[in-house]
Amino acid sequence: MFKIGLTGGIGSGKTRVADMLAEWGATLVDTDEIARMLTAANGAAMPAIEREFGPRALTPDGALDRAWMREQAFSDPQVRLRLEAVLHPVIGQETERQANAAAGAYLVFVVPLLVESLPRWRPRLDRICVVDCDPDTQIARVRSRSGLTEAAIRRIMAAQAARASRLEAADDVIINDGATSPEQLRAQAKTLHDRWLTLASTTGRQAQAQGQAGTPD
Ligand code: ADP
């Protein structure tokens, strides 16, 4: 199956783009959503998190206590690494499971931190698409959709890849800055969707032809 990696900084608009692609027939595998599911009450990662951090890392209903974890991680960078060491393998397994079960025109992995783990992602993807946005617009968008303060948003942005390194990894770029209207965003996404459909069918035919000729992949 033809595979796209869709990424962008917080508030860049990647969820909005992903929703449009799904509407047009792409299948989504969203790693943030997987992480949320695994760390919800009774989530598959919770026993391992409790073993690593103790019961104080859990809310009374048994979900990950995000506020506690965020606080710990800001005062001790090791905490973030320890949480990642617990979460990454389980997220990876579930991502793989969903990808293997996927049907549809092509597959889109929505990965906020794709560029941060580029060596792992690059070989799994046919294209990397970056939703690009200037930092001020990111902050304005995230402020209006969440209760986060500007300082908290800036801290999240500082922990993410720089805009330039994201663009460097991109095969395709969608510009979604402060001057981009929802219609302009949709038009760019549609152009790429059409291109990926063509690439997906060409790649599929080539793979089939190679298979018929008995040539290994
Ligand atoms: P991300 O998933 O990258 O964090 P979202 O897709 O959730 O970003 O977008 C952040 C917020 O900004 C959402 O409320 C979204 O509807 C809004 N938004 C994104 N792009 C635009 C745009 N071009 N015009 C207006 N609002 C936008």
Short mmCIF file of N, CA and C and ligand atoms in Angstrom, two decimals, residues 9-16 141 145 176 180-182 185, ligand 1:
data_model
loop_
_atom_site.label_atom_id
_atom_site.label_comp_id
_atom_site.label_asym_id
_atom_site.label_seq_id
_atom_site.Cartn_x
_atom_site.Cartn_y
_atom_site.Cartn_z
N GLY A 9 4.13 21.02 12.94
CA GLY A 9 4.18 21.42 14.36
C GLY A 9 2.79 21.51 14.96
N ILE A 10 2.73 21.66 16.26
CA ILE A 10 1.45 21.81 16.94
C ILE A 10 0.72 23.03 16.36
N GLY A 11 -0.56 22.86 16.05
CA GLY A 11 -1.36 23.96 15.50
C GLY A 11 -1.13 24.26 14.04
N SER A 12 -0.29 23.45 13.37
CA SER A 12 -0.01 23.74 11.96
C SER A 12 -1.23 23.46 11.07
N GLY A 13 -2.09 22.54 11.51
CA GLY A 13 -3.28 22.20 10.72
C GLY A 13 -3.27 20.78 10.20
N LYS A 14 -2.39 19.92 10.74
CA LYS A 14 -2.29 18.56 10.18
C LYS A 14 -3.55 17.73 10.41
N THR A 15 -4.22 17.95 11.55
CA THR A 15 -5.46 17.20 11.79
C THR A 15 -6.52 17.60 10.78
N ARG A 16 -6.58 18.89 10.51
CA ARG A 16 -7.55 19.37 9.52
C ARG A 16 -7.27 18.77 8.15
N ARG A 141 -3.47 29.73 17.03
CA ARG A 141 -4.43 28.64 16.82
C ARG A 141 -4.57 27.76 18.05
N ARG A 145 -7.86 27.08 20.62
CA ARG A 145 -8.52 25.78 20.71
C ARG A 145 -8.31 25.11 22.08
N ASN A 176 0.15 26.45 5.34
CA ASN A 176 -1.05 26.79 6.10
C ASN A 176 -0.71 27.82 7.16
N THR A 180 -3.50 31.79 5.09
CA THR A 180 -4.12 30.72 4.30
C THR A 180 -5.58 30.53 4.72
N SER A 181 -6.48 30.70 3.79
CA SER A 181 -7.90 30.49 4.11
C SER A 181 -8.20 29.00 4.12
N PRO A 182 -9.28 28.59 4.80
CA PRO A 182 -9.66 27.18 4.77
C PRO A 182 -9.83 26.65 3.34
N LEU A 185 -6.42 26.00 1.91
CA LEU A 185 -5.86 24.78 2.51
C LEU A 185 -6.46 23.56 1.82
P1 ADP B 1 -2.59 20.28 14.45
O1 ADP B 1 -3.32 18.97 14.30
O2 ADP B 1 -1.43 20.41 13.52
O3 ADP B 1 -2.22 20.61 15.87
P2 ADP B 1 -5.16 21.41 13.76
O4 ADP B 1 -5.52 20.81 12.46
O5 ADP B 1 -5.85 20.90 14.98
O6 ADP B 1 -3.58 21.43 13.99
O7 ADP B 1 -5.39 22.99 13.63
C1 ADP B 1 -5.27 23.85 14.76
C2 ADP B 1 -6.48 24.76 14.86
O8 ADP B 1 -6.39 25.73 13.82
C3 ADP B 1 -7.80 24.04 14.64
O9 ADP B 1 -8.78 24.61 15.47
C4 ADP B 1 -8.08 24.27 13.16
O10 ADP B 1 -9.44 24.19 12.85
C5 ADP B 1 -7.52 25.68 12.95
N1 ADP B 1 -7.03 25.90 11.58
C6 ADP B 1 -6.11 25.17 10.92
N2 ADP B 1 -5.88 25.68 9.69
C7 ADP B 1 -6.69 26.75 9.56
C8 ADP B 1 -6.92 27.71 8.50
N3 ADP B 1 -6.26 27.67 7.35
N4 ADP B 1 -7.84 28.66 8.74
C9 ADP B 1 -8.50 28.73 9.91
N5 ADP B 1 -8.32 27.88 10.94
C10 ADP B 1 -7.42 26.89 10.78
#
